Amino acid sequence: MPNQIPTLDFNDTFLSLDHLKACFPGHQVKVTVQDPSLHQAPFRNTIQFTATQTEAIRAGMQPGLTMVVGPPGTGKTDVAVQIISNLYHNFPEQRTLIVTHSNQALNQLFEKIMALDIDERHLLRLGHGEEELETEKDFSRYGRVNYVLARRLELLHEVGRLQESLGVPGDVSYTCETAGHFFLYQIMSRWEAYQSKVKTKLSPAPEVGDIAKFFPFHQYFSNAPQPIFKGCSYQEDMEIAEGCFRHIKKIFTQLEEFRAFELLRSGLDRSKYLLVKEAKIIAMTCTHAALKRHDLVDLGFKYDNILMEEAAQILEIETFIPLLLQNPEDGFSRLKRWIMIGDHHQLPPVIKNMAFQKYSNMEQSLFTRFVRLGVPTVDLDAQGRARASLCNLYNWRYKSLGNLPHVQLLPEFRAANAGFLYDFQLINVEDFNGVGESEPNPYFYQNLAEAEYAVALFMYMRLLGYPANRISILTTYNGQKHLIRDIINQRCRKNPVIGQPTYGALVYAPWTYIVKATFGSRREQSDPENLRSGDVTEKRSRAALEMVAVTTVDRFQGQQNDYIILSLVRTKAVGHLRDVRRLVVAMSRARLGLYIFARVSLFQNCFELTPAFRQLTARPLRLHMLPGESFPTQRRSGDVPPYPAQVIKNMPEMAAYVYNMYLHMMQSSQQYQYHQGLLPPPAARKGSDITPLQDEEMEVEDSISQNIEAESKNPDPKANATEDPAGGQDKGDEQETKGTEQTCQVSAEQSEPHRPDTPDKISETGLDMSEPQMDMEATEVKVVTENVEHGTSQPGEEEHPKMPAHPGRDSDSEYSEDEGTED
């Protein structure tokens, strides 16, 4: 381009000279300093960018349009952050606008910007999503105004200390205006006189000792490491003196910027001035830009650069709106750079109306249109998120997507997944009680067998020691998401040993609760125990439930986790997973382990999904476990385990196995506590001395013993036939079969376990092993089935909100394929 900038300062982009040379292959790097290793800069960047990422950063710093295509895990956010940082340092007078599609993506980007060498007084986050930032600082408009006012008082205090050190009378630290006069008439005069003494051009040259002798600010810098001047060389001491003066000058420069906040008296006027003049990096979502465009234009909002993250998820009209937040100057736009970063191979914008989506092609973003028109792009080509084996499930969709070296070298990638023979596996799930997918409401798809299987696998991982915040359960439909959440609330939520999968905010650890963030907002602290006792508000309870890491594939785009459990739900038709873009998102969320539950015969025959399912079906279609391991394991990925794997045939067997495993762990834990003297012998314990957890375990044992006694009293096989685990219910407790679903009761965490009144009834905590008995538990238990109707609450259980109305399609997909037109 004719207007390219010939010289650019990459700031802290490169970590070393070797990194610099590696980022420019085919070019000769000239070093202008004698020993680059002695040149130390205030590094804040810790990312070792690849050559392709460096090219994207260089292109983003040049004027014009820059398009960066970033496959999953290739560091799109890190590239965007470094571009913003370099623009801030290269062009300090320019202002940059950051726009994303979602608050979550914007907060992730903004949090990384805060960690770099950028003065926080120049950062501003607009919109309601600012409350979700993982920081104690307030980056909203009024939060930044309060910061400026507090910073002003700190700087004026420094001015008063400087005045006292110089012995100047008067109250010069009262306002920014008086401080400005003090700098002009007192500081500058002393500095100019000092320079005339130590920088004279006449011979003889000044001595080294004169620099320290005539320095006028010794007393002010008395709190700095002493001695200030080393006296080794004239050049070194002179640089120290100039550095001290730059520090003083920076104080008065900031006070001059803050002077307007003394003249503006209302908070509204101050926030407007901050937005228009003071902030250099402004972040907002495209929705906020559309809502506030009129106000921003009236304020005279100006910016020079605009960066769009998640550009492939933004509608064309939403892409144009942020470009029009300022009026042209003399008929020309002030905009100098437009950086778009996205991935058109992942999910497009959400269009609810089918006519607009298909016939108007509104789901095509401007980013995708540019790519199809042949606009030059920078394609990132190395991912560092997932294992190489997991990356193979989706890298066929991209031109040349490889792996960064650390994917092969870091211990977490080289270690095997504890308790599993494979790092990814497709598990075939057949119908449960003759039912596969169900549809309680139109386009509200559920699959009970897959939901129970997924929860049982999560419980198994937790019993092995996997942290809850490193596991996420994903599904392709909203109905399945609600069903899995209901099952987790019943099975796991009140059990401190298992807990529930969470985002990083709320982490359950065995026997303890670790609270890192809050319910509702980051400024409000609460204990998870309050959630059980009902001491928190209903709003905060719902917010805590939303933090549970059980969500849909569409919602999880842009996020990742170490271990992903995925349910594909459908058994009659492929559904909207036929869109390869949704498949790419689903396959690329996991870093270390991916376990998929699906009807294999359905999905492996879908032509669009063939490249991924060919690799998935190359491995066994039954879950292969290694229950003898614990997390983390010493076994390397790919190593043959010393003993054969346990093969799980179906969901009831998995549910029974996990339940037996849980009972075995509880008994072992109690015996260990007895031997260590942490618990008294059972005969010596009183009812009042039993903790809630011990009481719960005793109820489990009592329930099992009652089941055994009931069986011994009623040996007639015909009487027991009514308790068939696959069939379900007593004759005296008949219900309509339509709309009912049966689940395997696995865990013993119910707050009030159901006690059998008659021999014909089965305890909720008992399990009947219809499969062969497991080795680790000698006691026979029964698999009990119960009806779980979504949206209804049983006595003693937590009431869940009703299902939302679904007018014509599943709201989970957020994105609208008409399921009614499927084959």
mmCIF file of C-alpha atoms in Angstrom, residues 127-437:
data_model
loop_
_atom_site.group_PDB
_atom_site.id
_atom_site.type_symbol
_atom_site.label_atom_id
_atom_site.label_comp_id
_atom_site.label_asym_id
_atom_site.label_seq_id
_atom_site.Cartn_x
_atom_site.Cartn_y
_atom_site.Cartn_z
ATOM 1 C CA GLY A 127 -22.189 -1.549 28.730
ATOM 2 C CA HIS A 128 -23.632 -3.704 31.498
ATOM 3 C CA GLY A 129 -21.185 -6.560 30.986
ATOM 4 C CA GLU A 130 -18.507 -4.563 32.828
ATOM 5 C CA GLU A 131 -19.757 -6.000 36.126
ATOM 6 C CA GLU A 132 -18.590 -9.470 35.044
ATOM 7 C CA LEU A 133 -14.944 -8.447 34.691
ATOM 8 C CA GLU A 134 -12.638 -10.520 36.905
ATOM 9 C CA THR A 135 -11.141 -7.511 38.662
ATOM 10 C CA GLU A 136 -11.806 -5.356 41.689
ATOM 11 C CA LYS A 137 -11.407 -2.201 39.629
ATOM 12 C CA ASP A 138 -14.352 -0.475 38.048
ATOM 13 C CA PHE A 139 -13.860 0.295 34.357
ATOM 14 C CA SER A 140 -17.315 1.735 33.713
ATOM 15 C CA ARG A 141 -17.765 5.433 32.953
ATOM 16 C CA TYR A 142 -18.478 6.463 36.538
ATOM 17 C CA GLY A 143 -15.888 4.034 37.847
ATOM 18 C CA ARG A 144 -13.229 5.677 35.689
ATOM 19 C CA VAL A 145 -14.370 9.140 36.839
ATOM 20 C CA ASN A 146 -13.911 8.051 40.454
ATOM 21 C CA TYR A 147 -10.487 6.677 39.592
ATOM 22 C CA VAL A 148 -9.464 9.961 37.949
ATOM 23 C CA LEU A 149 -10.596 11.976 40.981
ATOM 24 C CA ALA A 150 -8.752 9.659 43.368
ATOM 25 C CA ARG A 151 -5.656 9.753 41.187
ATOM 26 C CA ARG A 152 -5.847 13.549 41.104
ATOM 27 C CA LEU A 153 -5.660 13.686 44.903
ATOM 28 C CA GLU A 154 -2.650 11.348 44.905
ATOM 29 C CA LEU A 155 -0.807 13.490 42.364
ATOM 30 C CA LEU A 156 -1.613 16.714 44.215
ATOM 31 C CA HIS A 157 -0.169 15.127 47.348
ATOM 32 C CA GLU A 158 3.041 14.449 45.402
ATOM 33 C CA VAL A 159 3.057 18.087 44.280
ATOM 34 C CA GLY A 160 2.802 19.164 47.920
ATOM 35 C CA ARG A 161 5.724 16.939 48.834
ATOM 36 C CA LEU A 162 7.763 18.380 45.955
ATOM 37 C CA GLN A 163 6.878 21.918 47.068
ATOM 38 C CA GLU A 164 7.990 21.126 50.605
ATOM 39 C CA SER A 165 11.288 19.662 49.379
ATOM 40 C CA LEU A 166 12.031 22.854 47.422
ATOM 41 C CA GLY A 167 10.958 25.181 50.240
ATOM 42 C CA VAL A 168 8.451 27.080 48.092
ATOM 43 C CA PRO A 169 5.810 28.951 50.165
ATOM 44 C CA GLY A 170 2.084 28.928 49.427
ATOM 45 C CA ASP A 171 -0.535 26.284 48.736
ATOM 46 C CA VAL A 172 0.359 25.193 45.232
ATOM 47 C CA SER A 173 -1.140 21.685 45.630
ATOM 48 C CA TYR A 174 -4.729 22.891 46.033
ATOM 49 C CA THR A 175 -5.882 22.501 42.417
ATOM 50 C CA CYS A 176 -4.530 21.308 39.085
ATOM 51 C CA GLU A 177 -4.337 24.930 37.954
ATOM 52 C CA THR A 178 -2.094 26.048 40.841
ATOM 53 C CA ALA A 179 0.033 22.930 40.313
ATOM 54 C CA GLY A 180 0.479 23.913 36.662
ATOM 55 C CA HIS A 181 1.755 27.369 37.643
ATOM 56 C CA PHE A 182 4.107 25.761 40.162
ATOM 57 C CA PHE A 183 5.574 23.531 37.465
ATOM 58 C CA LEU A 184 6.017 26.394 35.014
ATOM 59 C CA TYR A 185 7.598 28.935 37.360
ATOM 60 C CA GLN A 186 9.403 26.763 39.916
ATOM 61 C CA ILE A 187 10.200 23.346 38.448
ATOM 62 C CA MET A 188 11.090 24.364 34.891
ATOM 63 C CA SER A 189 13.217 27.282 36.034
ATOM 64 C CA ARG A 190 15.258 25.055 38.337
ATOM 65 C CA TRP A 191 15.651 22.365 35.675
ATOM 66 C CA GLU A 192 16.793 24.821 33.013
ATOM 67 C CA ALA A 193 19.331 26.310 35.418
ATOM 68 C CA TYR A 194 20.580 22.814 36.231
ATOM 69 C CA GLN A 195 20.961 21.958 32.540
ATOM 70 C CA SER A 196 22.938 25.116 31.919
ATOM 71 C CA LYS A 197 25.453 23.996 34.554
ATOM 72 C CA VAL A 198 25.887 20.369 33.542
ATOM 73 C CA LYS A 199 25.399 20.576 29.760
ATOM 74 C CA THR A 200 27.648 23.460 28.893
ATOM 75 C CA LYS A 201 29.407 23.320 25.512
ATOM 76 C CA LEU A 202 32.370 25.315 26.729
ATOM 77 C CA SER A 203 35.596 23.665 27.751
ATOM 78 C CA PRO A 204 36.500 22.248 30.111
ATOM 79 C CA ALA A 205 33.677 19.678 30.118
ATOM 80 C CA PRO A 206 31.600 19.268 33.279
ATOM 81 C CA GLU A 207 32.796 16.728 35.770
ATOM 82 C CA VAL A 208 30.797 13.646 36.707
ATOM 83 C CA GLY A 209 30.356 14.855 40.257
ATOM 84 C CA ASP A 210 28.645 18.056 39.067
ATOM 85 C CA ILE A 211 25.566 16.091 37.999
ATOM 86 C CA ALA A 212 24.869 14.990 41.547
ATOM 87 C CA LYS A 213 26.178 18.215 43.087
ATOM 88 C CA PHE A 214 23.808 20.590 41.253
ATOM 89 C CA PHE A 215 20.760 18.254 41.049
ATOM 90 C CA PRO A 216 17.861 20.313 42.534
ATOM 91 C CA PHE A 217 15.506 17.464 43.545
ATOM 92 C CA HIS A 218 17.629 15.431 45.951
ATOM 93 C CA GLN A 219 15.238 15.795 48.862
ATOM 94 C CA TYR A 220 12.186 14.825 46.809
ATOM 95 C CA PHE A 221 13.841 11.585 45.688
ATOM 96 C CA SER A 222 15.095 10.765 49.180
ATOM 97 C CA ASN A 223 12.627 7.851 49.320
ATOM 98 C CA ALA A 224 14.189 6.270 46.211
ATOM 99 C CA PRO A 225 17.008 3.694 46.415
ATOM 100 C CA GLN A 226 20.195 5.485 47.366
ATOM 101 C CA PRO A 227 22.528 6.639 46.024
ATOM 102 C CA ILE A 228 20.656 7.959 43.030
ATOM 103 C CA PHE A 229 23.794 8.755 41.043
ATOM 104 C CA LYS A 230 26.475 6.092 40.796
ATOM 105 C CA GLY A 231 29.257 8.466 39.692
ATOM 106 C CA CYS A 232 30.714 5.990 37.185
ATOM 107 C CA SER A 233 30.225 7.926 33.969
ATOM 108 C CA TYR A 234 28.803 11.214 32.796
ATOM 109 C CA GLN A 235 26.365 9.595 30.337
ATOM 110 C CA GLU A 236 24.913 7.182 32.887
ATOM 111 C CA ASP A 237 24.361 9.805 35.564
ATOM 112 C CA MET A 238 22.888 12.228 33.042
ATOM 113 C CA GLU A 239 20.350 9.588 31.942
ATOM 114 C CA ILE A 240 19.393 9.075 35.587
ATOM 115 C CA ALA A 241 18.866 12.811 36.079
ATOM 116 C CA GLU A 242 16.719 13.064 32.952
ATOM 117 C CA GLY A 243 14.715 10.051 34.092
ATOM 118 C CA CYS A 244 13.994 11.757 37.406
ATOM 119 C CA PHE A 245 12.794 14.852 35.584
ATOM 120 C CA ARG A 246 10.556 12.762 33.308
ATOM 121 C CA HIS A 247 8.948 11.289 36.411
ATOM 122 C CA ILE A 248 8.214 14.777 37.763
ATOM 123 C CA LYS A 249 6.984 16.005 34.402
ATOM 124 C CA LYS A 250 4.601 13.049 34.074
ATOM 125 C CA ILE A 251 2.905 14.085 37.334
ATOM 126 C CA PHE A 252 2.069 17.522 36.005
ATOM 127 C CA THR A 253 1.098 16.199 32.577
ATOM 128 C CA GLN A 254 -1.543 13.962 34.155
ATOM 129 C CA LEU A 255 -2.761 16.822 36.358
ATOM 130 C CA GLU A 256 -3.198 18.965 33.261
ATOM 131 C CA GLU A 257 -5.348 16.204 31.741
ATOM 132 C CA PHE A 258 -7.393 16.017 34.951
ATOM 133 C CA ARG A 259 -7.938 19.761 35.124
ATOM 134 C CA ALA A 260 -11.258 19.508 33.275
ATOM 135 C CA PHE A 261 -12.656 17.306 36.042
ATOM 136 C CA GLU A 262 -12.268 20.243 38.467
ATOM 137 C CA LEU A 263 -14.240 22.541 36.192
ATOM 138 C CA LEU A 264 -17.020 20.022 35.434
ATOM 139 C CA ARG A 265 -19.079 19.608 38.571
ATOM 140 C CA SER A 266 -21.649 16.882 37.711
ATOM 141 C CA GLY A 267 -20.842 13.220 37.313
ATOM 142 C CA LEU A 268 -22.628 13.088 33.972
ATOM 143 C CA ASP A 269 -20.527 15.877 32.474
ATOM 144 C CA ARG A 270 -17.360 14.304 33.795
ATOM 145 C CA SER A 271 -18.267 10.902 32.330
ATOM 146 C CA LYS A 272 -18.975 12.473 28.952
ATOM 147 C CA TYR A 273 -15.638 14.273 28.971
ATOM 148 C CA LEU A 274 -13.909 11.035 29.921
ATOM 149 C CA LEU A 275 -15.531 9.221 26.994
ATOM 150 C CA VAL A 276 -14.802 11.923 24.418
ATOM 151 C CA LYS A 277 -11.349 13.154 25.479
ATOM 152 C CA GLU A 278 -9.580 11.124 28.137
ATOM 153 C CA ALA A 279 -10.089 7.436 27.210
ATOM 154 C CA LYS A 280 -7.802 6.037 24.504
ATOM 155 C CA ILE A 281 -9.121 2.444 24.382
ATOM 156 C CA ILE A 282 -12.915 2.110 24.490
ATOM 157 C CA ALA A 283 -14.624 -1.297 24.496
ATOM 158 C CA MET A 284 -18.295 -2.055 23.803
ATOM 159 C CA THR A 285 -20.494 -4.695 22.211
ATOM 160 C CA CYS A 286 -22.094 -4.116 18.824
ATOM 161 C CA THR A 287 -25.494 -4.095 20.561
ATOM 162 C CA HIS A 288 -24.411 -1.229 22.825
ATOM 163 C CA ALA A 289 -23.065 0.629 19.796
ATOM 164 C CA ALA A 290 -26.438 0.308 18.065
ATOM 165 C CA LEU A 291 -28.391 1.436 21.148
ATOM 166 C CA LYS A 292 -26.152 4.418 21.957
ATOM 167 C CA ARG A 293 -25.153 5.525 18.459
ATOM 168 C CA HIS A 294 -27.276 8.679 18.503
ATOM 169 C CA ASP A 295 -25.898 9.752 21.902
ATOM 170 C CA LEU A 296 -22.303 9.059 20.910
ATOM 171 C CA VAL A 297 -22.574 11.042 17.684
ATOM 172 C CA ASP A 298 -24.148 13.994 19.526
ATOM 173 C CA LEU A 299 -21.292 13.956 22.057
ATOM 174 C CA GLY A 300 -18.742 14.235 19.263
ATOM 175 C CA PHE A 301 -17.252 10.796 19.939
ATOM 176 C CA LYS A 302 -14.079 10.260 17.859
ATOM 177 C CA TYR A 303 -11.796 7.297 17.216
ATOM 178 C CA ASP A 304 -9.014 6.445 14.787
ATOM 179 C CA ASN A 305 -8.878 2.643 14.877
ATOM 180 C CA ILE A 306 -11.542 -0.026 15.225
ATOM 181 C CA LEU A 307 -10.954 -3.683 16.067
ATOM 182 C CA MET A 308 -13.732 -6.266 15.753
ATOM 183 C CA GLU A 309 -13.387 -9.600 17.526
ATOM 184 C CA GLU A 310 -15.795 -12.440 16.651
ATOM 185 C CA ALA A 311 -16.316 -10.632 13.346
ATOM 186 C CA ALA A 312 -17.794 -13.765 11.726
ATOM 187 C CA GLN A 313 -20.617 -13.770 14.320
ATOM 188 C CA ILE A 314 -21.669 -10.163 13.737
ATOM 189 C CA LEU A 315 -24.473 -9.316 11.333
ATOM 190 C CA GLU A 316 -23.631 -7.121 8.370
ATOM 191 C CA ILE A 317 -25.756 -4.270 9.685
ATOM 192 C CA GLU A 318 -24.181 -4.636 13.137
ATOM 193 C CA THR A 319 -20.773 -4.429 11.489
ATOM 194 C CA PHE A 320 -21.546 -1.125 9.825
ATOM 195 C CA ILE A 321 -23.026 0.587 12.895
ATOM 196 C CA PRO A 322 -19.731 0.864 14.872
ATOM 197 C CA LEU A 323 -18.134 2.402 11.768
ATOM 198 C CA LEU A 324 -20.662 5.233 11.903
ATOM 199 C CA LEU A 325 -20.286 6.363 15.521
ATOM 200 C CA GLN A 326 -18.502 9.555 14.430
ATOM 201 C CA ASN A 327 -19.243 12.259 11.907
ATOM 202 C CA PRO A 328 -16.832 12.858 9.008
ATOM 203 C CA GLU A 329 -14.308 15.690 9.316
ATOM 204 C CA ASP A 330 -14.290 17.965 6.260
ATOM 205 C CA GLY A 331 -15.986 15.254 4.252
ATOM 206 C CA PHE A 332 -13.407 12.575 5.156
ATOM 207 C CA SER A 333 -13.606 9.799 7.710
ATOM 208 C CA ARG A 334 -11.152 9.977 10.584
ATOM 209 C CA LEU A 335 -10.894 6.171 10.631
ATOM 210 C CA LYS A 336 -7.397 4.931 9.794
ATOM 211 C CA ARG A 337 -7.456 1.206 10.615
ATOM 212 C CA TRP A 338 -10.122 -1.495 10.569
ATOM 213 C CA ILE A 339 -9.068 -4.862 11.976
ATOM 214 C CA MET A 340 -11.501 -7.798 11.691
ATOM 215 C CA ILE A 341 -10.667 -11.063 13.482
ATOM 216 C CA GLY A 342 -12.883 -14.126 13.237
ATOM 217 C CA ASP A 343 -13.469 -17.595 11.827
ATOM 218 C CA HIS A 344 -16.076 -18.116 9.103
ATOM 219 C CA HIS A 345 -15.839 -21.901 9.596
ATOM 220 C CA GLN A 346 -17.550 -21.582 12.975
ATOM 221 C CA LEU A 347 -21.121 -20.556 13.765
ATOM 222 C CA PRO A 348 -22.541 -17.535 11.891
ATOM 223 C CA PRO A 349 -24.801 -14.771 13.279
ATOM 224 C CA VAL A 350 -28.090 -15.792 14.865
ATOM 225 C CA ILE A 351 -31.146 -15.227 12.663
ATOM 226 C CA LYS A 352 -34.432 -16.400 14.164
ATOM 227 C CA ASN A 353 -36.611 -15.760 11.100
ATOM 228 C CA MET A 354 -36.251 -18.550 8.550
ATOM 229 C CA ALA A 355 -37.149 -16.339 5.588
ATOM 230 C CA PHE A 356 -34.478 -13.801 6.473
ATOM 231 C CA GLN A 357 -31.963 -16.503 7.251
ATOM 232 C CA LYS A 358 -32.292 -18.617 4.113
ATOM 233 C CA TYR A 359 -33.801 -16.483 1.370
ATOM 234 C CA SER A 360 -32.205 -13.154 2.329
ATOM 235 C CA ASN A 361 -28.908 -14.798 3.356
ATOM 236 C CA MET A 362 -28.772 -12.555 6.414
ATOM 237 C CA GLU A 363 -26.803 -15.173 8.343
ATOM 238 C CA GLN A 364 -23.780 -14.301 6.207
ATOM 239 C CA SER A 365 -21.565 -11.860 8.072
ATOM 240 C CA LEU A 366 -19.612 -9.102 6.365
ATOM 241 C CA PHE A 367 -16.450 -10.946 7.364
ATOM 242 C CA THR A 368 -17.610 -14.055 5.485
ATOM 243 C CA ARG A 369 -18.647 -11.957 2.498
ATOM 244 C CA PHE A 370 -15.177 -10.407 2.294
ATOM 245 C CA VAL A 371 -13.547 -13.834 2.473
ATOM 246 C CA ARG A 372 -15.771 -15.157 -0.319
ATOM 247 C CA LEU A 373 -14.989 -12.087 -2.446
ATOM 248 C CA GLY A 374 -11.288 -12.829 -2.195
ATOM 249 C CA VAL A 375 -10.163 -10.044 0.144
ATOM 250 C CA PRO A 376 -6.609 -10.899 1.330
ATOM 251 C CA THR A 377 -6.536 -12.476 4.779
ATOM 252 C CA VAL A 378 -3.906 -13.568 7.280
ATOM 253 C CA ASP A 379 -4.658 -17.194 8.183
ATOM 254 C CA LEU A 380 -3.319 -18.324 11.552
ATOM 255 C CA ASP A 381 -1.968 -21.827 11.065
ATOM 256 C CA ALA A 382 -0.889 -23.248 14.453
ATOM 257 C CA GLN A 383 -3.161 -24.177 17.353
ATOM 258 C CA GLY A 384 -2.040 -24.542 20.945
ATOM 259 C CA ARG A 385 -5.303 -25.474 22.666
ATOM 260 C CA ALA A 386 -5.907 -29.201 22.175
ATOM 261 C CA ARG A 387 -4.008 -32.448 21.892
ATOM 262 C CA ALA A 388 -2.897 -33.250 18.362
ATOM 263 C CA SER A 389 -5.322 -36.194 18.282
ATOM 264 C CA LEU A 390 -8.259 -33.955 19.205
ATOM 265 C CA CYS A 391 -7.179 -31.339 16.668
ATOM 266 C CA ASN A 392 -7.392 -33.961 13.909
ATOM 267 C CA LEU A 393 -11.161 -34.104 14.455
ATOM 268 C CA TYR A 394 -11.605 -30.638 12.970
ATOM 269 C CA ASN A 395 -8.368 -29.507 11.267
ATOM 270 C CA TRP A 396 -9.552 -31.054 7.986
ATOM 271 C CA ARG A 397 -11.857 -28.049 7.682
ATOM 272 C CA TYR A 398 -8.908 -25.618 7.394
ATOM 273 C CA LYS A 399 -6.159 -25.166 4.840
ATOM 274 C CA SER A 400 -3.081 -26.008 6.891
ATOM 275 C CA LEU A 401 -3.816 -26.077 10.604
ATOM 276 C CA GLY A 402 -0.897 -27.511 12.561
ATOM 277 C CA ASN A 403 0.106 -27.721 16.217
ATOM 278 C CA LEU A 404 2.384 -25.556 18.306
ATOM 279 C CA PRO A 405 5.388 -27.358 19.845
ATOM 280 C CA HIS A 406 4.069 -27.189 23.399
ATOM 281 C CA VAL A 407 1.103 -29.402 22.435
ATOM 282 C CA GLN A 408 3.610 -32.234 22.119
ATOM 283 C CA LEU A 409 5.955 -31.211 24.938
ATOM 284 C CA LEU A 410 3.987 -29.973 27.949
ATOM 285 C CA PRO A 411 3.310 -32.602 30.654
ATOM 286 C CA GLU A 412 -0.448 -32.063 30.653
ATOM 287 C CA PHE A 413 -0.640 -32.968 26.956
ATOM 288 C CA ARG A 414 1.712 -35.938 27.263
ATOM 289 C CA ALA A 415 -0.130 -37.471 30.221
ATOM 290 C CA ALA A 416 -3.060 -39.798 29.610
ATOM 291 C CA ASN A 417 -6.561 -39.080 30.865
ATOM 292 C CA ALA A 418 -6.850 -40.812 34.239
ATOM 293 C CA GLY A 419 -9.453 -43.555 34.262
ATOM 294 C CA PHE A 420 -9.851 -43.662 30.469
ATOM 295 C CA LEU A 421 -8.169 -45.798 27.857
ATOM 296 C CA TYR A 422 -8.635 -43.149 25.130
ATOM 297 C CA ASP A 423 -8.340 -39.373 25.084
ATOM 298 C CA PHE A 424 -11.451 -39.127 22.908
ATOM 299 C CA GLN A 425 -14.184 -41.648 22.243
ATOM 300 C CA LEU A 426 -17.590 -41.894 20.613
ATOM 301 C CA ILE A 427 -19.958 -43.944 22.792
ATOM 302 C CA ASN A 428 -22.990 -45.473 21.144
ATOM 303 C CA VAL A 429 -26.179 -45.050 23.202
ATOM 304 C CA GLU A 430 -29.172 -47.222 22.383
ATOM 305 C CA ASP A 431 -32.783 -46.619 23.366
ATOM 306 C CA PHE A 432 -33.616 -46.790 27.062
ATOM 307 C CA ASN A 433 -36.924 -48.570 27.730
ATOM 308 C CA GLY A 434 -37.557 -48.411 24.011
ATOM 309 C CA VAL A 435 -37.253 -44.588 23.890
ATOM 310 C CA GLY A 436 -34.520 -42.618 22.171
ATOM 311 C CA GLU A 437 -35.099 -38.948 21.544
#
